Structures are given as structure tokens and as C-alpha cells.
Amino acid sequence: MRIYLASRYDRRFEMLGVTAVLMKAGHDVTSRWIEGRGDGPEVEAVEDVEDVLRADCILCFTEEPTEHVSWAARGGRHVEFGVALAMGKRLCVVGPRENIFHHLPRVEQFRSLDDFVAQTAREPRRS
């Protein structure tokens, strides 16, 4: 399966590790943002949308709610999730449901990456 990883940008190095786990499980990761190329927001936003569109599934890594978080105003992962929703992609969340759209019936929630990998390992492979 082709998977787009969505998370806070400061979790980029963690997402490189997630990529390795998913590739070992036979998946492809379409997220170029985790490479941290620094091409500028105009180029990176276009690439992110392209990468979401190339994916079969978005795997969104969410956060536990906190009282004050400086990065809360950012949230590109929410836009990426919305693009995937609009395009009819498979929607998966690792972590808590952060917003109302994570409660849609078609959104799959997993406690951990290991739970996601175990679930997808039981599914028939698509070409």
C-alpha cells in the first residue's frame, strides 16, 4: 500500500523511522516532507498535496491535547488529512482523535504504529 505520513514537522526524524518500519512491512511511503529538503513553503505545499494524491492511505500521527502548545496554530497535517478525505483515500489515525473529522465512521484509529502494521499485514495485498 502507498501511505502518506502526516504529523507535526518536528516529528520528522521519528517519521523517518516509521518509514523504515512500513517499508519493511511491504508498504511504500509517499511523504517527501520527511526528507527536510527546505525547498520553501510554496514548493513544499505543492509536493505535499501531490504526495497525498499518490497515496492510497493517509496515516496521521496525532497528539494528546495540552493546555498550551506553541505549534498548535500550525497543523499542516490537518490540511493533508482534509485533502485525503476529499479524495476518498483511506484515513487512519495513530493516537487520539484530535478534531471532529477524526470521528467520521470511515476513519480508522490505532493506538500505535505496531497496531497499524499488524492490521495491514492481515489485509490482502493490492497492486
Short mmCIF file of C-alpha atoms in Angstrom, two decimals:
data_model
loop_
_atom_site.label_atom_id
_atom_site.label_comp_id
_atom_site.label_asym_id
_atom_site.label_seq_id
_atom_site.Cartn_x
_atom_site.Cartn_y
_atom_site.Cartn_z
CA MET A 1 0.00 0.00 0.00
CA ARG A 2 1.17 3.56 -0.70
CA ILE A 3 0.99 5.54 2.55
CA TYR A 4 1.31 9.26 3.23
CA LEU A 5 2.60 10.12 6.71
CA ALA A 6 1.13 13.23 8.32
CA SER A 7 2.48 14.56 11.61
CA ARG A 8 3.96 17.65 13.22
CA TYR A 9 7.05 18.71 11.31
CA ASP A 10 9.20 18.46 14.42
CA ARG A 11 8.47 14.70 14.43
CA ARG A 12 10.22 14.38 11.02
CA PHE A 13 13.07 12.20 12.30
CA GLU A 14 10.59 9.90 14.03
CA MET A 15 8.71 9.63 10.71
CA LEU A 16 11.93 8.50 9.01
CA GLY A 17 11.92 5.58 11.44
CA VAL A 18 8.22 4.96 10.76
CA THR A 19 9.07 4.87 7.04
CA ALA A 20 11.63 2.13 7.66
CA VAL A 21 9.08 0.05 9.61
CA LEU A 22 6.42 0.47 6.93
CA MET A 23 8.83 -0.36 4.09
CA LYS A 24 9.93 -3.50 5.94
CA ALA A 25 6.23 -4.45 6.12
CA GLY A 26 5.96 -4.08 2.33
CA HIS A 27 4.47 -0.59 2.07
CA ASP A 28 5.65 2.47 0.14
CA VAL A 29 5.75 5.90 1.78
CA THR A 30 4.94 8.87 -0.45
CA SER A 31 5.83 11.66 2.03
CA ARG A 32 8.74 13.72 0.71
CA TRP A 33 8.44 16.28 3.53
CA ILE A 34 10.21 13.94 5.95
CA GLU A 35 13.42 14.40 3.96
CA GLY A 36 13.54 18.04 5.17
CA ARG A 37 14.84 19.45 1.89
CA GLY A 38 13.97 23.06 2.71
CA ASP A 39 12.68 23.98 -0.76
CA GLY A 40 10.40 26.71 0.65
CA PRO A 41 6.73 26.67 1.58
CA GLU A 42 5.42 27.25 -1.95
CA VAL A 43 7.22 24.19 -3.34
CA GLU A 44 6.68 22.04 -0.25
CA ALA A 45 2.91 22.68 -0.12
CA VAL A 46 2.52 21.58 -3.75
CA GLU A 47 4.67 18.48 -3.14
CA ASP A 48 2.67 17.58 -0.03
CA VAL A 49 -0.62 17.65 -1.97
CA GLU A 50 0.94 15.63 -4.80
CA ASP A 51 2.22 13.08 -2.27
CA VAL A 52 -1.22 12.77 -0.62
CA LEU A 53 -2.81 12.22 -4.03
CA ARG A 54 -0.27 9.47 -4.89
CA ALA A 55 -1.11 7.60 -1.67
CA ASP A 56 -3.80 5.00 -1.03
CA CYS A 57 -3.91 5.83 2.66
CA ILE A 58 -3.01 8.73 4.95
CA LEU A 59 -1.52 7.76 8.29
CA CYS A 60 -1.93 10.76 10.58
CA PHE A 61 0.06 10.84 13.83
CA THR A 62 -1.94 12.89 16.32
CA GLU A 63 -1.18 14.48 19.67
CA GLU A 64 -2.64 14.29 23.13
CA PRO A 65 -4.45 17.54 24.00
CA THR A 66 -2.49 20.04 26.09
CA GLU A 67 -3.41 23.37 27.60
CA HIS A 68 -0.87 25.44 25.67
CA VAL A 69 1.21 24.30 22.73
CA SER A 70 3.12 26.79 20.57
CA TRP A 71 2.80 24.69 17.39
CA ALA A 72 -0.99 24.36 17.68
CA ALA A 73 -1.53 27.19 15.18
CA ARG A 74 0.35 25.27 12.51
CA GLY A 75 -1.29 21.98 11.64
CA GLY A 76 -0.48 21.14 8.04
CA ARG A 77 -1.30 17.53 8.94
CA HIS A 78 -4.94 18.57 9.30
CA VAL A 79 -4.99 20.06 5.80
CA GLU A 80 -3.35 16.90 4.43
CA PHE A 81 -5.99 14.83 6.21
CA GLY A 82 -8.70 17.01 4.63
CA VAL A 83 -7.24 16.57 1.14
CA ALA A 84 -7.15 12.80 1.67
CA LEU A 85 -10.74 12.87 2.96
CA ALA A 86 -11.93 14.83 -0.09
CA MET A 87 -10.13 12.45 -2.45
CA GLY A 88 -11.67 9.34 -0.89
CA LYS A 89 -8.36 7.99 0.46
CA ARG A 90 -8.16 5.55 3.34
CA LEU A 91 -7.99 7.56 6.57
CA CYS A 92 -6.01 6.25 9.54
CA VAL A 93 -5.07 7.97 12.79
CA VAL A 94 -2.31 6.84 15.15
CA GLY A 95 -3.08 8.40 18.50
CA PRO A 96 -6.12 10.26 19.82
CA ARG A 97 -8.80 11.80 17.64
CA GLU A 98 -7.79 15.48 17.51
CA ASN A 99 -10.70 17.03 15.68
CA ILE A 100 -14.28 16.38 14.62
CA PHE A 101 -13.27 14.89 11.25
CA HIS A 102 -11.29 12.16 13.00
CA HIS A 103 -14.66 10.92 14.30
CA LEU A 104 -16.08 10.14 10.85
CA PRO A 105 -17.15 6.48 10.65
CA ARG A 106 -14.62 5.68 7.90
CA VAL A 107 -11.62 6.88 9.96
CA GLU A 108 -9.61 4.01 11.43
CA GLN A 109 -7.91 4.71 14.76
CA PHE A 110 -4.84 2.86 16.04
CA ARG A 111 -3.06 3.16 19.37
CA SER A 112 0.36 2.63 17.80
CA LEU A 113 2.28 2.13 14.58
CA ASP A 114 2.66 -1.54 15.52
CA ASP A 115 -1.15 -1.89 15.66
CA PHE A 116 -1.44 -0.33 12.18
CA VAL A 117 1.26 -2.60 10.73
CA ALA A 118 -0.36 -5.67 12.29
CA GLN A 119 -3.77 -4.75 10.85
CA THR A 120 -2.44 -4.11 7.34
CA ALA A 121 -0.44 -7.35 7.43
CA ARG A 122 -3.75 -9.23 7.75
CA GLU A 123 -5.22 -7.49 4.70
CA PRO A 124 -4.92 -8.80 1.14
CA ARG A 125 -2.22 -7.02 -0.91
CA ARG A 126 -3.42 -4.64 -3.60
CA SER A 127 -1.39 -3.79 -6.64
#
